[in-house]
Amino acid sequence: MKLPVYLYGHPVLRNVSEPLPADYPGLKELVAEMFEAMYESEGVGLAAPQIGKNIRLVVIDADPVAEAFPECKGRKFALVNPEIEILDGDKVSRPEGCLSLPGISEEVPRVEHIRLRWLDEDLNPHEEEISGFLARIVQHECDHLEGKVFIDHISGIRRQLIRRKLNDIVTGKTRTDYPVRYAPTVKRR
Ligand code: NI
C-alpha cells in the first residue's frame, strides 16, 4: 500500500512540525516508504507533512532534474531535523510545483546559496553548502516543515489567477495519477 500524498487544504500541511526524536520507531522504513511515494508521483522531494505526519523529515532525489541543473546529479538523501542558514540573500525566481498542489506551477523567488545541517536516516550529522536548484528543492521541502507551501511566496495577483485550480484541489475535484488524501471536509464519493 503506497502512502497517499495529502493535498492542499488539508490542515496537516499548515502545522509547524515537531523535531524528530532520536528514538523514533521505524524511521528507516518510513524513509523508504516516503521515497516510494515520491517516485510513484514523480516528485523530486517529499516532506513528512505531505504524508500526514508533522515531524521534521524530508526525502529528496534531485537526480531526475540533473540534466537542467548539474548540481542535482546523484543527490539523493533523507533530511532529519534539517536547518538552513542563508549564505547569500539574493533571490532568483524559477517555476516550482508541489505534489500537494497538482497542476499548479508558479515562479517562486528563493535564495541560491545556503548552508544545510541535517541528520541522515542513521542520525549521523552532516553539514554542507548547497547552491542552485538543489538549494531551491531543500528550501521548498523545509518550508513544508514550517507549515508553508510554495504559493505562500507568490503575489496576490498570481494567487487570484490560480484561485479556481486551488479551489478544485480544496474541494476534491482535482484528479491525479498517484494516491492522494483530500482535506477532511471533502465528502467521499
Ligand atoms: Ni511541496
mmCIF file with all atom_site columns, C-alpha atoms and ligand atoms in Angstrom:
data_model
loop_
_atom_site.group_PDB
_atom_site.id
_atom_site.type_symbol
_atom_site.label_atom_id
_atom_site.label_alt_id
_atom_site.label_comp_id
_atom_site.label_asym_id
_atom_site.label_entity_id
_atom_site.label_seq_id
_atom_site.pdbx_PDB_ins_code
_atom_site.Cartn_x
_atom_site.Cartn_y
_atom_site.Cartn_z
_atom_site.occupancy
_atom_site.B_iso_or_equiv
_atom_site.pdbx_formal_charge
_atom_site.auth_seq_id
_atom_site.auth_comp_id
_atom_site.auth_asym_id
_atom_site.auth_atom_id
_atom_site.pdbx_PDB_model_num
ATOM   1   C  CA . MET A 1 1   ? 0.000   0.000  0.000   1.00 0.00 ? 1   MET A CA 1
ATOM   2   C  CA . LYS A 1 2   ? 1.585   3.240  -1.158  1.00 0.00 ? 2   LYS A CA 1
ATOM   3   C  CA . LEU A 1 3   ? 1.411   6.256  1.106   1.00 0.00 ? 3   LEU A CA 1
ATOM   4   C  CA . PRO A 1 4   ? -1.095  8.822  -0.182  1.00 0.00 ? 4   PRO A CA 1
ATOM   5   C  CA . VAL A 1 5   ? 0.039   12.412 -0.659  1.00 0.00 ? 5   VAL A CA 1
ATOM   6   C  CA . TYR A 1 6   ? -2.015  14.880 1.404   1.00 0.00 ? 6   TYR A CA 1
ATOM   7   C  CA . LEU A 1 7   ? -3.329  17.709 -0.739  1.00 0.00 ? 7   LEU A CA 1
ATOM   8   C  CA . TYR A 1 8   ? -3.563  21.473 -0.251  1.00 0.00 ? 8   TYR A CA 1
ATOM   9   C  CA . GLY A 1 9   ? -6.470  22.262 2.024   1.00 0.00 ? 9   GLY A CA 1
ATOM   10  C  CA . HIS A 1 10  ? -5.580  19.520 4.496   1.00 0.00 ? 10  HIS A CA 1
ATOM   11  C  CA . PRO A 1 11  ? -4.706  21.115 7.854   1.00 0.00 ? 11  PRO A CA 1
ATOM   12  C  CA . VAL A 1 12  ? -1.679  18.816 8.388   1.00 0.00 ? 12  VAL A CA 1
ATOM   13  C  CA . LEU A 1 13  ? 0.138   20.868 5.726   1.00 0.00 ? 13  LEU A CA 1
ATOM   14  C  CA . ARG A 1 14  ? -0.307  24.034 7.803   1.00 0.00 ? 14  ARG A CA 1
ATOM   15  C  CA . ASN A 1 15  ? 1.135   22.849 11.112  1.00 0.00 ? 15  ASN A CA 1
ATOM   16  C  CA . VAL A 1 16  ? 4.683   23.566 12.244  1.00 0.00 ? 16  VAL A CA 1
ATOM   17  C  CA . SER A 1 17  ? 6.239   20.090 12.513  1.00 0.00 ? 17  SER A CA 1
ATOM   18  C  CA . GLU A 1 18  ? 7.955   18.724 15.611  1.00 0.00 ? 18  GLU A CA 1
ATOM   19  C  CA . PRO A 1 19  ? 11.642  17.731 15.745  1.00 0.00 ? 19  PRO A CA 1
ATOM   20  C  CA . LEU A 1 20  ? 12.064  14.015 15.086  1.00 0.00 ? 20  LEU A CA 1
ATOM   21  C  CA . PRO A 1 21  ? 13.163  12.296 18.315  1.00 0.00 ? 21  PRO A CA 1
ATOM   22  C  CA . ALA A 1 22  ? 16.273  10.063 18.296  1.00 0.00 ? 22  ALA A CA 1
ATOM   23  C  CA . ASP A 1 23  ? 14.174  7.048  19.344  1.00 0.00 ? 23  ASP A CA 1
ATOM   24  C  CA . TYR A 1 24  ? 11.559  7.483  16.610  1.00 0.00 ? 24  TYR A CA 1
ATOM   25  C  CA . PRO A 1 25  ? 10.381  3.953  15.799  1.00 0.00 ? 25  PRO A CA 1
ATOM   26  C  CA . GLY A 1 26  ? 10.677  2.637  12.235  1.00 0.00 ? 26  GLY A CA 1
ATOM   27  C  CA . LEU A 1 27  ? 12.497  5.658  10.802  1.00 0.00 ? 27  LEU A CA 1
ATOM   28  C  CA . LYS A 1 28  ? 14.265  3.726  8.025   1.00 0.00 ? 28  LYS A CA 1
ATOM   29  C  CA . GLU A 1 29  ? 11.036  2.017  6.955   1.00 0.00 ? 29  GLU A CA 1
ATOM   30  C  CA . LEU A 1 30  ? 9.269   5.388  6.893   1.00 0.00 ? 30  LEU A CA 1
ATOM   31  C  CA . VAL A 1 31  ? 12.065  6.936  4.814   1.00 0.00 ? 31  VAL A CA 1
ATOM   32  C  CA . ALA A 1 32  ? 11.834  4.019  2.348   1.00 0.00 ? 32  ALA A CA 1
ATOM   33  C  CA . GLU A 1 33  ? 8.042   4.440  2.091   1.00 0.00 ? 33  GLU A CA 1
ATOM   34  C  CA . MET A 1 34  ? 8.415   8.171  1.528   1.00 0.00 ? 34  MET A CA 1
ATOM   35  C  CA . PHE A 1 35  ? 10.911  7.594  -1.294  1.00 0.00 ? 35  PHE A CA 1
ATOM   36  C  CA . GLU A 1 36  ? 8.469   5.089  -2.804  1.00 0.00 ? 36  GLU A CA 1
ATOM   37  C  CA . ALA A 1 37  ? 5.572   7.570  -2.624  1.00 0.00 ? 37  ALA A CA 1
ATOM   38  C  CA . MET A 1 38  ? 7.800   10.289 -4.115  1.00 0.00 ? 38  MET A CA 1
ATOM   39  C  CA . TYR A 1 39  ? 8.878   8.113  -7.054  1.00 0.00 ? 39  TYR A CA 1
ATOM   40  C  CA . GLU A 1 40  ? 5.267   6.958  -7.605  1.00 0.00 ? 40  GLU A CA 1
ATOM   41  C  CA . SER A 1 41  ? 4.212   10.585 -8.000  1.00 0.00 ? 41  SER A CA 1
ATOM   42  C  CA . GLU A 1 42  ? 7.348   11.577 -9.964  1.00 0.00 ? 42  GLU A CA 1
ATOM   43  C  CA . GLY A 1 43  ? 8.425   14.232 -7.497  1.00 0.00 ? 43  GLY A CA 1
ATOM   44  C  CA . VAL A 1 44  ? 11.985  15.203 -6.567  1.00 0.00 ? 44  VAL A CA 1
ATOM   45  C  CA . GLY A 1 45  ? 11.178  15.875 -2.908  1.00 0.00 ? 45  GLY A CA 1
ATOM   46  C  CA . LEU A 1 46  ? 8.618   14.958 -0.281  1.00 0.00 ? 46  LEU A CA 1
ATOM   47  C  CA . ALA A 1 47  ? 8.214   16.242 3.267   1.00 0.00 ? 47  ALA A CA 1
ATOM   48  C  CA . ALA A 1 48  ? 6.617   14.260 6.109   1.00 0.00 ? 48  ALA A CA 1
ATOM   49  C  CA . PRO A 1 49  ? 3.595   16.612 6.465   1.00 0.00 ? 49  PRO A CA 1
ATOM   50  C  CA . GLN A 1 50  ? 2.711   15.624 2.883   1.00 0.00 ? 50  GLN A CA 1
ATOM   51  C  CA . ILE A 1 51  ? 2.150   12.076 4.075   1.00 0.00 ? 51  ILE A CA 1
ATOM   52  C  CA . GLY A 1 52  ? 0.211   13.280 7.099   1.00 0.00 ? 52  GLY A CA 1
ATOM   53  C  CA . LYS A 1 53  ? 2.992   13.328 9.706   1.00 0.00 ? 53  LYS A CA 1
ATOM   54  C  CA . ASN A 1 54  ? 4.019   16.556 11.423  1.00 0.00 ? 54  ASN A CA 1
ATOM   55  C  CA . ILE A 1 55  ? 7.632   15.535 12.010  1.00 0.00 ? 55  ILE A CA 1
ATOM   56  C  CA . ARG A 1 56  ? 10.773  17.216 10.666  1.00 0.00 ? 56  ARG A CA 1
ATOM   57  C  CA . LEU A 1 57  ? 11.678  14.684 7.975   1.00 0.00 ? 57  LEU A CA 1
ATOM   58  C  CA . VAL A 1 58  ? 12.244  15.204 4.239   1.00 0.00 ? 58  VAL A CA 1
ATOM   59  C  CA . VAL A 1 59  ? 13.303  12.955 1.363   1.00 0.00 ? 59  VAL A CA 1
ATOM   60  C  CA . ILE A 1 60  ? 14.915  14.323 -1.808  1.00 0.00 ? 60  ILE A CA 1
ATOM   61  C  CA . ASP A 1 61  ? 16.120  12.686 -5.013  1.00 0.00 ? 61  ASP A CA 1
ATOM   62  C  CA . ALA A 1 62  ? 17.066  15.524 -7.344  1.00 0.00 ? 62  ALA A CA 1
ATOM   63  C  CA . ASP A 1 63  ? 18.779  13.343 -9.970  1.00 0.00 ? 63  ASP A CA 1
ATOM   64  C  CA . PRO A 1 64  ? 15.820  13.474 -12.446 1.00 0.00 ? 64  PRO A CA 1
ATOM   65  C  CA . VAL A 1 65  ? 16.452  17.215 -12.993 1.00 0.00 ? 65  VAL A CA 1
ATOM   66  C  CA . ALA A 1 66  ? 20.252  16.886 -13.231 1.00 0.00 ? 66  ALA A CA 1
ATOM   67  C  CA . GLU A 1 67  ? 20.270  17.471 -16.989 1.00 0.00 ? 67  GLU A CA 1
ATOM   68  C  CA . ALA A 1 68  ? 18.999  21.023 -16.482 1.00 0.00 ? 68  ALA A CA 1
ATOM   69  C  CA . PHE A 1 69  ? 20.684  21.523 -13.091 1.00 0.00 ? 69  PHE A CA 1
ATOM   70  C  CA . PRO A 1 70  ? 24.036  19.668 -12.816 1.00 0.00 ? 70  PRO A CA 1
ATOM   71  C  CA . GLU A 1 71  ? 24.261  20.384 -9.047  1.00 0.00 ? 71  GLU A CA 1
ATOM   72  C  CA . CYS A 1 72  ? 21.382  17.892 -8.659  1.00 0.00 ? 72  CYS A CA 1
ATOM   73  C  CA . LYS A 1 73  ? 23.259  14.928 -10.170 1.00 0.00 ? 73  LYS A CA 1
ATOM   74  C  CA . GLY A 1 74  ? 23.122  11.867 -7.935  1.00 0.00 ? 74  GLY A CA 1
ATOM   75  C  CA . ARG A 1 75  ? 21.759  13.872 -4.990  1.00 0.00 ? 75  ARG A CA 1
ATOM   76  C  CA . LYS A 1 76  ? 19.519  11.539 -3.046  1.00 0.00 ? 76  LYS A CA 1
ATOM   77  C  CA . PHE A 1 77  ? 19.157  11.983 0.687   1.00 0.00 ? 77  PHE A CA 1
ATOM   78  C  CA . ALA A 1 78  ? 16.877  11.919 3.686   1.00 0.00 ? 78  ALA A CA 1
ATOM   79  C  CA . LEU A 1 79  ? 16.965  15.009 5.912   1.00 0.00 ? 79  LEU A CA 1
ATOM   80  C  CA . VAL A 1 80  ? 16.143  14.583 9.590   1.00 0.00 ? 80  VAL A CA 1
ATOM   81  C  CA . ASN A 1 81  ? 15.709  17.839 11.531  1.00 0.00 ? 81  ASN A CA 1
ATOM   82  C  CA . PRO A 1 82  ? 17.264  19.967 8.745   1.00 0.00 ? 82  PRO A CA 1
ATOM   83  C  CA . GLU A 1 83  ? 18.429  23.526 9.449   1.00 0.00 ? 83  GLU A CA 1
ATOM   84  C  CA . ILE A 1 84  ? 19.038  26.135 6.775   1.00 0.00 ? 84  ILE A CA 1
ATOM   85  C  CA . GLU A 1 85  ? 21.420  29.060 7.049   1.00 0.00 ? 85  GLU A CA 1
ATOM   86  C  CA . ILE A 1 86  ? 21.180  31.627 4.257   1.00 0.00 ? 86  ILE A CA 1
ATOM   87  C  CA . LEU A 1 87  ? 24.631  32.424 2.849   1.00 0.00 ? 87  LEU A CA 1
ATOM   88  C  CA . ASP A 1 88  ? 23.598  34.949 0.193   1.00 0.00 ? 88  ASP A CA 1
ATOM   89  C  CA . GLY A 1 89  ? 20.301  36.836 0.371   1.00 0.00 ? 89  GLY A CA 1
ATOM   90  C  CA . ASP A 1 90  ? 19.973  37.488 -3.380  1.00 0.00 ? 90  ASP A CA 1
ATOM   91  C  CA . LYS A 1 91  ? 16.849  35.781 -4.704  1.00 0.00 ? 91  LYS A CA 1
ATOM   92  C  CA . VAL A 1 92  ? 16.245  34.139 -8.084  1.00 0.00 ? 92  VAL A CA 1
ATOM   93  C  CA . SER A 1 93  ? 12.785  33.220 -9.414  1.00 0.00 ? 93  SER A CA 1
ATOM   94  C  CA . ARG A 1 94  ? 12.111  29.863 -11.029 1.00 0.00 ? 94  ARG A CA 1
ATOM   95  C  CA . PRO A 1 95  ? 8.967   27.800 -11.570 1.00 0.00 ? 95  PRO A CA 1
ATOM   96  C  CA . GLU A 1 96  ? 8.071   25.315 -8.834  1.00 0.00 ? 96  GLU A CA 1
ATOM   97  C  CA . GLY A 1 97  ? 5.407   22.727 -8.364  1.00 0.00 ? 97  GLY A CA 1
ATOM   98  C  CA . CYS A 1 98  ? 4.372   20.542 -5.454  1.00 0.00 ? 98  CYS A CA 1
ATOM   99  C  CA . LEU A 1 99  ? 2.815   17.085 -5.152  1.00 0.00 ? 99  LEU A CA 1
ATOM   100 C  CA . SER A 1 100 ? 0.309   18.599 -2.694  1.00 0.00 ? 100 SER A CA 1
ATOM   101 C  CA . LEU A 1 101 ? -0.760  21.176 -5.307  1.00 0.00 ? 101 LEU A CA 1
ATOM   102 C  CA . PRO A 1 102 ? -1.199  19.117 -8.505  1.00 0.00 ? 102 PRO A CA 1
ATOM   103 C  CA . GLY A 1 103 ? -1.495  21.057 -11.747 1.00 0.00 ? 103 GLY A CA 1
ATOM   104 C  CA . ILE A 1 104 ? -0.030  24.291 -10.359 1.00 0.00 ? 104 ILE A CA 1
ATOM   105 C  CA . SER A 1 105 ? 3.330   25.773 -11.332 1.00 0.00 ? 105 SER A CA 1
ATOM   106 C  CA . GLU A 1 106 ? 4.403   29.256 -10.273 1.00 0.00 ? 106 GLU A CA 1
ATOM   107 C  CA . GLU A 1 107 ? 7.608   31.263 -10.224 1.00 0.00 ? 107 GLU A CA 1
ATOM   108 C  CA . VAL A 1 108 ? 8.988   31.423 -6.689  1.00 0.00 ? 108 VAL A CA 1
ATOM   109 C  CA . PRO A 1 109 ? 11.802  33.739 -5.562  1.00 0.00 ? 109 PRO A CA 1
ATOM   110 C  CA . ARG A 1 110 ? 14.382  31.965 -3.392  1.00 0.00 ? 110 ARG A CA 1
ATOM   111 C  CA . VAL A 1 111 ? 17.994  32.399 -2.311  1.00 0.00 ? 111 VAL A CA 1
ATOM   112 C  CA . GLU A 1 112 ? 20.521  30.291 -4.216  1.00 0.00 ? 112 GLU A CA 1
ATOM   113 C  CA . HIS A 1 113 ? 23.201  29.638 -1.582  1.00 0.00 ? 113 HIS A CA 1
ATOM   114 C  CA . ILE A 1 114 ? 22.542  28.001 1.759   1.00 0.00 ? 114 ILE A CA 1
ATOM   115 C  CA . ARG A 1 115 ? 24.372  26.028 4.402   1.00 0.00 ? 115 ARG A CA 1
ATOM   116 C  CA . LEU A 1 116 ? 22.401  22.937 5.342   1.00 0.00 ? 116 LEU A CA 1
ATOM   117 C  CA . ARG A 1 117 ? 22.799  20.970 8.561   1.00 0.00 ? 117 ARG A CA 1
ATOM   118 C  CA . TRP A 1 118 ? 20.908  17.731 8.974   1.00 0.00 ? 118 TRP A CA 1
ATOM   119 C  CA . LEU A 1 119 ? 20.902  14.179 10.282  1.00 0.00 ? 119 LEU A CA 1
ATOM   120 C  CA . ASP A 1 120 ? 20.659  11.255 7.889   1.00 0.00 ? 120 ASP A CA 1
ATOM   121 C  CA . GLU A 1 121 ? 18.381  8.257  8.468   1.00 0.00 ? 121 GLU A CA 1
ATOM   122 C  CA . ASP A 1 122 ? 21.097  6.722  10.702  1.00 0.00 ? 122 ASP A CA 1
ATOM   123 C  CA . LEU A 1 123 ? 21.058  10.027 12.663  1.00 0.00 ? 123 LEU A CA 1
ATOM   124 C  CA . ASN A 1 124 ? 24.612  10.880 11.606  1.00 0.00 ? 124 ASN A CA 1
ATOM   125 C  CA . PRO A 1 125 ? 25.148  14.655 11.384  1.00 0.00 ? 125 PRO A CA 1
ATOM   126 C  CA . HIS A 1 126 ? 26.032  16.394 8.103   1.00 0.00 ? 126 HIS A CA 1
ATOM   127 C  CA . GLU A 1 127 ? 26.829  19.934 7.070   1.00 0.00 ? 127 GLU A CA 1
ATOM   128 C  CA . GLU A 1 128 ? 27.192  21.181 3.507   1.00 0.00 ? 128 GLU A CA 1
ATOM   129 C  CA . GLU A 1 129 ? 26.994  24.329 1.407   1.00 0.00 ? 129 GLU A CA 1
ATOM   130 C  CA . ILE A 1 130 ? 24.342  23.849 -1.251  1.00 0.00 ? 130 ILE A CA 1
ATOM   131 C  CA . SER A 1 131 ? 23.597  26.023 -4.277  1.00 0.00 ? 131 SER A CA 1
ATOM   132 C  CA . GLY A 1 132 ? 21.327  26.440 -7.259  1.00 0.00 ? 132 GLY A CA 1
ATOM   133 C  CA . PHE A 1 133 ? 18.273  24.308 -7.897  1.00 0.00 ? 133 PHE A CA 1
ATOM   134 C  CA . LEU A 1 134 ? 19.241  21.821 -5.186  1.00 0.00 ? 134 LEU A CA 1
ATOM   135 C  CA . ALA A 1 135 ? 19.123  24.682 -2.659  1.00 0.00 ? 135 ALA A CA 1
ATOM   136 C  CA . ARG A 1 136 ? 15.681  25.541 -4.026  1.00 0.00 ? 136 ARG A CA 1
ATOM   137 C  CA . ILE A 1 137 ? 14.395  21.986 -3.541  1.00 0.00 ? 137 ILE A CA 1
ATOM   138 C  CA . VAL A 1 138 ? 15.743  21.929 0.015   1.00 0.00 ? 138 VAL A CA 1
ATOM   139 C  CA . GLN A 1 139 ? 14.070  25.268 0.822   1.00 0.00 ? 139 GLN A CA 1
ATOM   140 C  CA . HIS A 1 140 ? 10.772  24.124 -0.719  1.00 0.00 ? 140 HIS A CA 1
ATOM   141 C  CA . GLU A 1 141 ? 10.755  20.928 1.356   1.00 0.00 ? 141 GLU A CA 1
ATOM   142 C  CA . CYS A 1 142 ? 11.859  22.649 4.571   1.00 0.00 ? 142 CYS A CA 1
ATOM   143 C  CA . ASP A 1 143 ? 9.036   25.178 4.081   1.00 0.00 ? 143 ASP A CA 1
ATOM   144 C  CA . HIS A 1 144 ? 6.626   22.236 4.457   1.00 0.00 ? 144 HIS A CA 1
ATOM   145 C  CA . LEU A 1 145 ? 8.066   21.623 7.945   1.00 0.00 ? 145 LEU A CA 1
ATOM   146 C  CA . GLU A 1 146 ? 7.066   25.200 8.866   1.00 0.00 ? 146 GLU A CA 1
ATOM   147 C  CA . GLY A 1 147 ? 3.524   24.740 7.579   1.00 0.00 ? 147 GLY A CA 1
ATOM   148 C  CA . LYS A 1 148 ? 4.238   26.690 4.384   1.00 0.00 ? 148 LYS A CA 1
ATOM   149 C  CA . VAL A 1 149 ? 3.652   25.837 0.730   1.00 0.00 ? 149 VAL A CA 1
ATOM   150 C  CA . PHE A 1 150 ? 5.257   27.417 -2.325  1.00 0.00 ? 150 PHE A CA 1
ATOM   151 C  CA . ILE A 1 151 ? 2.259   29.540 -3.276  1.00 0.00 ? 151 ILE A CA 1
ATOM   152 C  CA . ASP A 1 152 ? 2.692   31.410 0.028   1.00 0.00 ? 152 ASP A CA 1
ATOM   153 C  CA . HIS A 1 153 ? 5.614   33.117 -1.744  1.00 0.00 ? 153 HIS A CA 1
ATOM   154 C  CA . ILE A 1 154 ? 3.654   34.364 -4.798  1.00 0.00 ? 154 ILE A CA 1
ATOM   155 C  CA . SER A 1 155 ? 1.845   37.675 -5.262  1.00 0.00 ? 155 SER A CA 1
ATOM   156 C  CA . GLY A 1 156 ? -1.841  38.232 -4.543  1.00 0.00 ? 156 GLY A CA 1
ATOM   157 C  CA . ILE A 1 157 ? -2.424  38.768 -8.245  1.00 0.00 ? 157 ILE A CA 1
ATOM   158 C  CA . ARG A 1 158 ? -0.851  35.419 -9.164  1.00 0.00 ? 158 ARG A CA 1
ATOM   159 C  CA . ARG A 1 159 ? -2.824  33.732 -6.413  1.00 0.00 ? 159 ARG A CA 1
ATOM   160 C  CA . GLN A 1 160 ? -6.032  35.254 -7.811  1.00 0.00 ? 160 GLN A CA 1
ATOM   161 C  CA . LEU A 1 161 ? -5.184  33.777 -11.218 1.00 0.00 ? 161 LEU A CA 1
ATOM   162 C  CA . ILE A 1 162 ? -4.889  30.238 -9.800  1.00 0.00 ? 162 ILE A CA 1
ATOM   163 C  CA . ARG A 1 163 ? -7.897  30.599 -7.469  1.00 0.00 ? 163 ARG A CA 1
ATOM   164 C  CA . ARG A 1 164 ? -10.046 28.155 -9.425  1.00 0.00 ? 164 ARG A CA 1
ATOM   165 C  CA . LYS A 1 165 ? -7.336  25.493 -9.541  1.00 0.00 ? 165 LYS A CA 1
ATOM   166 C  CA . LEU A 1 166 ? -6.765  25.888 -5.800  1.00 0.00 ? 166 LEU A CA 1
ATOM   167 C  CA . ASN A 1 167 ? -10.487 25.611 -5.178  1.00 0.00 ? 167 ASN A CA 1
ATOM   168 C  CA . ASP A 1 168 ? -10.632 22.399 -7.221  1.00 0.00 ? 168 ASP A CA 1
ATOM   169 C  CA . ILE A 1 169 ? -7.905  20.880 -5.029  1.00 0.00 ? 169 ILE A CA 1
ATOM   170 C  CA . VAL A 1 170 ? -9.545  22.004 -1.788  1.00 0.00 ? 170 VAL A CA 1
ATOM   171 C  CA . THR A 1 171 ? -12.954 20.676 -2.836  1.00 0.00 ? 171 THR A CA 1
ATOM   172 C  CA . GLY A 1 172 ? -11.669 17.341 -4.141  1.00 0.00 ? 172 GLY A CA 1
ATOM   173 C  CA . LYS A 1 173 ? -12.259 17.942 -7.865  1.00 0.00 ? 173 LYS A CA 1
ATOM   174 C  CA . THR A 1 174 ? -8.616  17.577 -8.901  1.00 0.00 ? 174 THR A CA 1
ATOM   175 C  CA . ARG A 1 175 ? -7.563  14.247 -10.401 1.00 0.00 ? 175 ARG A CA 1
ATOM   176 C  CA . THR A 1 176 ? -4.068  12.821 -10.011 1.00 0.00 ? 176 THR A CA 1
ATOM   177 C  CA . ASP A 1 177 ? -2.406  9.614  -11.174 1.00 0.00 ? 177 ASP A CA 1
ATOM   178 C  CA . TYR A 1 178 ? -0.947  8.990  -7.710  1.00 0.00 ? 178 TYR A CA 1
ATOM   179 C  CA . PRO A 1 179 ? -2.774  8.172  -4.462  1.00 0.00 ? 179 PRO A CA 1
ATOM   180 C  CA . VAL A 1 180 ? -3.857  11.283 -2.554  1.00 0.00 ? 180 VAL A CA 1
ATOM   181 C  CA . ARG A 1 181 ? -5.776  12.294 0.515   1.00 0.00 ? 181 ARG A CA 1
ATOM   182 C  CA . TYR A 1 182 ? -8.056  15.319 0.367   1.00 0.00 ? 182 TYR A CA 1
ATOM   183 C  CA . ALA A 1 183 ? -8.946  17.721 3.143   1.00 0.00 ? 183 ALA A CA 1
ATOM   184 C  CA . PRO A 1 184 ? -11.254 16.154 5.771   1.00 0.00 ? 184 PRO A CA 1
ATOM   185 C  CA . THR A 1 185 ? -14.063 18.495 4.634   1.00 0.00 ? 185 THR A CA 1
ATOM   186 C  CA . VAL A 1 186 ? -14.201 16.793 1.213   1.00 0.00 ? 186 VAL A CA 1
ATOM   187 C  CA . LYS A 1 187 ? -17.052 14.304 1.049   1.00 0.00 ? 187 LYS A CA 1
ATOM   188 C  CA . ARG A 1 188 ? -16.084 10.820 -0.097  1.00 0.00 ? 188 ARG A CA 1
ATOM   189 C  CA . ARG A 1 189 ? -17.588 9.880  -3.434  1.00 0.00 ? 189 ARG A CA 1
HETATM 190 NI NI . NI  B 2 .   ? 5.959   20.583 -1.906  1.00 0.00 ? 1   NI  B NI 1
#
